[in-house]
PDB file of C-alpha atoms in Angstrom:
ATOM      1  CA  UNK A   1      -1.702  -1.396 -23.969  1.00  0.00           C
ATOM      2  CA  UNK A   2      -1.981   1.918 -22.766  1.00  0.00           C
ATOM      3  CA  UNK A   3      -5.899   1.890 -22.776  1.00  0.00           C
ATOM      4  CA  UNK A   4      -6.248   0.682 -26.038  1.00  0.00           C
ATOM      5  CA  UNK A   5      -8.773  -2.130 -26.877  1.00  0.00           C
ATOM      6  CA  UNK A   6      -7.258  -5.672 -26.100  1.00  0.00           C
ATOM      7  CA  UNK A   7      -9.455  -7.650 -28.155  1.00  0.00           C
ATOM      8  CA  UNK A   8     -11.185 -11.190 -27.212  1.00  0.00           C
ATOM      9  CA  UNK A   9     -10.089 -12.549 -23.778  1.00  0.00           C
ATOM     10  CA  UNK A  10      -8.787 -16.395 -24.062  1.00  0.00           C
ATOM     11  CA  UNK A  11     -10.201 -17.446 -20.767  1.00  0.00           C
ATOM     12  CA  UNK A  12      -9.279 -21.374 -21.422  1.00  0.00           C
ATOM     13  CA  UNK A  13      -6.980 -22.221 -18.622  1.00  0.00           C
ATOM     14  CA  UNK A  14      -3.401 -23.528 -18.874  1.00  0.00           C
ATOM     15  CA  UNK A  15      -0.759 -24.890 -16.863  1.00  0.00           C
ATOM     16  CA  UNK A  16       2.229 -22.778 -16.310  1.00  0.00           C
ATOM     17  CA  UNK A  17       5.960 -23.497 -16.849  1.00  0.00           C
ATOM     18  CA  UNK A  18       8.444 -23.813 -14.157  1.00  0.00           C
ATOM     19  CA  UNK A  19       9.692 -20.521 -15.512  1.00  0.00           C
ATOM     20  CA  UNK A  20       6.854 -18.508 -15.724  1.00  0.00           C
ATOM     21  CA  UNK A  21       5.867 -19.203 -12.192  1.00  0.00           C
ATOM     22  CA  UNK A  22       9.991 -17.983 -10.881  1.00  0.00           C
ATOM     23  CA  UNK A  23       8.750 -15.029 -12.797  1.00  0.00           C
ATOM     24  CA  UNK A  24       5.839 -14.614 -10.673  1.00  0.00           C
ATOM     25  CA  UNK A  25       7.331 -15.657  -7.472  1.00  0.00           C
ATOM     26  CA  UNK A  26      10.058 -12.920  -8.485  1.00  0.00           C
ATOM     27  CA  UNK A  27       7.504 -10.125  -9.057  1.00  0.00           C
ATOM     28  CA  UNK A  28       5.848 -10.722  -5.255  1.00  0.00           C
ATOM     29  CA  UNK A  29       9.369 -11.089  -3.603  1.00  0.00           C
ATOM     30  CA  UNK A  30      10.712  -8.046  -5.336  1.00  0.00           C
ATOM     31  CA  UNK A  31       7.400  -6.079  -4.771  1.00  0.00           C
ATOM     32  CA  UNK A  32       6.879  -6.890  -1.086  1.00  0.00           C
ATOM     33  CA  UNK A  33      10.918  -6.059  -0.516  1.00  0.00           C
ATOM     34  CA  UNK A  34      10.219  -2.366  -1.995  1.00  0.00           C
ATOM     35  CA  UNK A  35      12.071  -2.812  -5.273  1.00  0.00           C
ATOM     36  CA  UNK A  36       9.787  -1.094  -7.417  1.00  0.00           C
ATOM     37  CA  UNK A  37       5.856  -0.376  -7.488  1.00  0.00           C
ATOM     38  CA  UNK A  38       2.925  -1.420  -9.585  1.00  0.00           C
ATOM     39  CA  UNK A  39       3.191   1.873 -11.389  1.00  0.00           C
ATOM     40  CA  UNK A  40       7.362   1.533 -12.449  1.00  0.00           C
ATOM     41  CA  UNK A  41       6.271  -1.814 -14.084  1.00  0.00           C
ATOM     42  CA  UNK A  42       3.324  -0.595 -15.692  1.00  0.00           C
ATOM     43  CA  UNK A  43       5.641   2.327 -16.916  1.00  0.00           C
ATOM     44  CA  UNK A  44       8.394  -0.474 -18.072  1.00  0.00           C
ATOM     45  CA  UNK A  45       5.635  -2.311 -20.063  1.00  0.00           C
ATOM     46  CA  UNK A  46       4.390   0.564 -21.582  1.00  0.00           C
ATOM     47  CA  UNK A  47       7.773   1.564 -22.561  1.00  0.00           C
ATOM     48  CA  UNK A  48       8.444  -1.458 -24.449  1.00  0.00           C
ATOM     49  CA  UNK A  49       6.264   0.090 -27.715  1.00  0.00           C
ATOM     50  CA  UNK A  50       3.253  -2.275 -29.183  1.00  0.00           C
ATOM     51  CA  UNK A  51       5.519  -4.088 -31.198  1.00  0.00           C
ATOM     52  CA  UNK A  52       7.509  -5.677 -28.670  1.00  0.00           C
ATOM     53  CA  UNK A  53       4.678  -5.848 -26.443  1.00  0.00           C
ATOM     54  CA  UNK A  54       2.372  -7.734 -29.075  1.00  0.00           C
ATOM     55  CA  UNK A  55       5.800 -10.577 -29.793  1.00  0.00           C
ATOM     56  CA  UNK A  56       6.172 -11.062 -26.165  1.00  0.00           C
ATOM     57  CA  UNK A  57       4.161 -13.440 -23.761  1.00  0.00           C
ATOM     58  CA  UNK A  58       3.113 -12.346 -20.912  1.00  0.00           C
ATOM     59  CA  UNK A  59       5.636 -13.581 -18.808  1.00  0.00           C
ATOM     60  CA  UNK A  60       8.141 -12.464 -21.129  1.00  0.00           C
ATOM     61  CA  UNK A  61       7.109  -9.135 -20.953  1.00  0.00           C
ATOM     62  CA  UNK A  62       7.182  -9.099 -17.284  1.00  0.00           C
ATOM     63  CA  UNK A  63      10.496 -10.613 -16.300  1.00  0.00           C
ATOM     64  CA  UNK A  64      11.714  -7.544 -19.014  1.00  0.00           C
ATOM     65  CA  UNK A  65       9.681  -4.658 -16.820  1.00  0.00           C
ATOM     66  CA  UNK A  66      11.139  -6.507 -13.258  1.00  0.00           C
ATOM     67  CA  UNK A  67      14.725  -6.261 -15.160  1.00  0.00           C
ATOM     68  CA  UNK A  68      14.205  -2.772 -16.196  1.00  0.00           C
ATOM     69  CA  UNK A  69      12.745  -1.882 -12.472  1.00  0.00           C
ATOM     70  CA  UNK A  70      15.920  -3.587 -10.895  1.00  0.00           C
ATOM     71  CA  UNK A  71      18.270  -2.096 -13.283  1.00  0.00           C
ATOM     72  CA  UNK A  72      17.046   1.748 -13.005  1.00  0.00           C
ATOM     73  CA  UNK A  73      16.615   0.995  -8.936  1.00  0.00           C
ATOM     74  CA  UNK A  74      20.091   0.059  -8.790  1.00  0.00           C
ATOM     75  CA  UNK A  75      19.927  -3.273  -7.949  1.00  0.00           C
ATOM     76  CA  UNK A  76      22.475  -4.307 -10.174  1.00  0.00           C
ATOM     77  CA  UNK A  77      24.054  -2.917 -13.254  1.00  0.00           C
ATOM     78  CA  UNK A  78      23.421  -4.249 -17.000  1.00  0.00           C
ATOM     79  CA  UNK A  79      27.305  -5.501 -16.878  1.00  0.00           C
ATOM     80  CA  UNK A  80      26.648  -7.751 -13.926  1.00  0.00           C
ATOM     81  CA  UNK A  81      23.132  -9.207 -15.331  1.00  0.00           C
ATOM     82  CA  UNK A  82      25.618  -9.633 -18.733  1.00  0.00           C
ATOM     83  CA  UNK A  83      28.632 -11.275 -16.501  1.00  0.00           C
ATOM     84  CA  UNK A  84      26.269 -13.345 -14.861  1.00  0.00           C
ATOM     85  CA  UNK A  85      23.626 -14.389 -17.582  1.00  0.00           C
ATOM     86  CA  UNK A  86      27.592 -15.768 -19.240  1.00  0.00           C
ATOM     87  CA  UNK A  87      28.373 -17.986 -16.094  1.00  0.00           C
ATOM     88  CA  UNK A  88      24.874 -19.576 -16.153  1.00  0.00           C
ATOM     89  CA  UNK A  89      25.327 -19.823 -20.075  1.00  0.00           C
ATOM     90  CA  UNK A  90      28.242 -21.604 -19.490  1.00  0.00           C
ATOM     91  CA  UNK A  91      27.232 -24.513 -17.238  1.00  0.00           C
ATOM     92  CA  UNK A  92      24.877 -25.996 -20.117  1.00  0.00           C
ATOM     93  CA  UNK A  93      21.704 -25.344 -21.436  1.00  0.00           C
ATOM     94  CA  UNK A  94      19.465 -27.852 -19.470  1.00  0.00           C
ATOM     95  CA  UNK A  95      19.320 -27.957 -15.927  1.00  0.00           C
ATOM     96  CA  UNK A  96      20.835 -31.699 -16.441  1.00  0.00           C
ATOM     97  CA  UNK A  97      23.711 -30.666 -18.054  1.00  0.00           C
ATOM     98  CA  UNK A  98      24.092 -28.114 -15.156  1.00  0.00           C
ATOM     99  CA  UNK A  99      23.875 -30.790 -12.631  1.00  0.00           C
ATOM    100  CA  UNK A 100      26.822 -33.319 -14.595  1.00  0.00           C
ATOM    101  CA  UNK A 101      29.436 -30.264 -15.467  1.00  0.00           C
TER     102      UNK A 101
END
């Protein structure tokens, strides 16, 4: 984080969950539409202060910088990603239960 030694890099591979590859799909859509640049997401990331950044995975810490990116572009407003995340909440908390309600 901001230049500062990283330590060991795991290089054992792994194979991603559904969610972590919307994330990435959402970073290149978002990216190649103009919605904010390499630099605003390093910026968000940086923002986020060691601790945060060392508790987070690395998808975790991403979808937060595209949120923050979206939020300050004007994409939408932090009351309509709160309205919204309460609709999905409400149709269950698999994608099964979303499917039967």
């Amino acid at each position: 984080m901001g230049g500062q030694g990283a330590g060991p890099i795991q290089r054992e591979e792994h194979d991603f969950a559904i969610w972590e590859k919307r994330v990435d799909a959402l970073m290149v859509l978002c990216g190649e539409k103009g919605l904010f640049t390499v630099d605003g997401l390093r910026r968000a990331l940086e923002d986020m202060g060691e601790d945060t950044f060392e508790k987070h995975s690395y998808y975790e810490r991403w979808i937060a910088a595209i949120n923050q990116n979206l939020i300050e572009g004007g994409v939408y407003t932090l009351e309509e990603l709160g309205n919204r995340m309460e609709e999905i909440a409400k149709r269950g908390k698999t994608y099964g239960e979303a499917q039967n309600g």
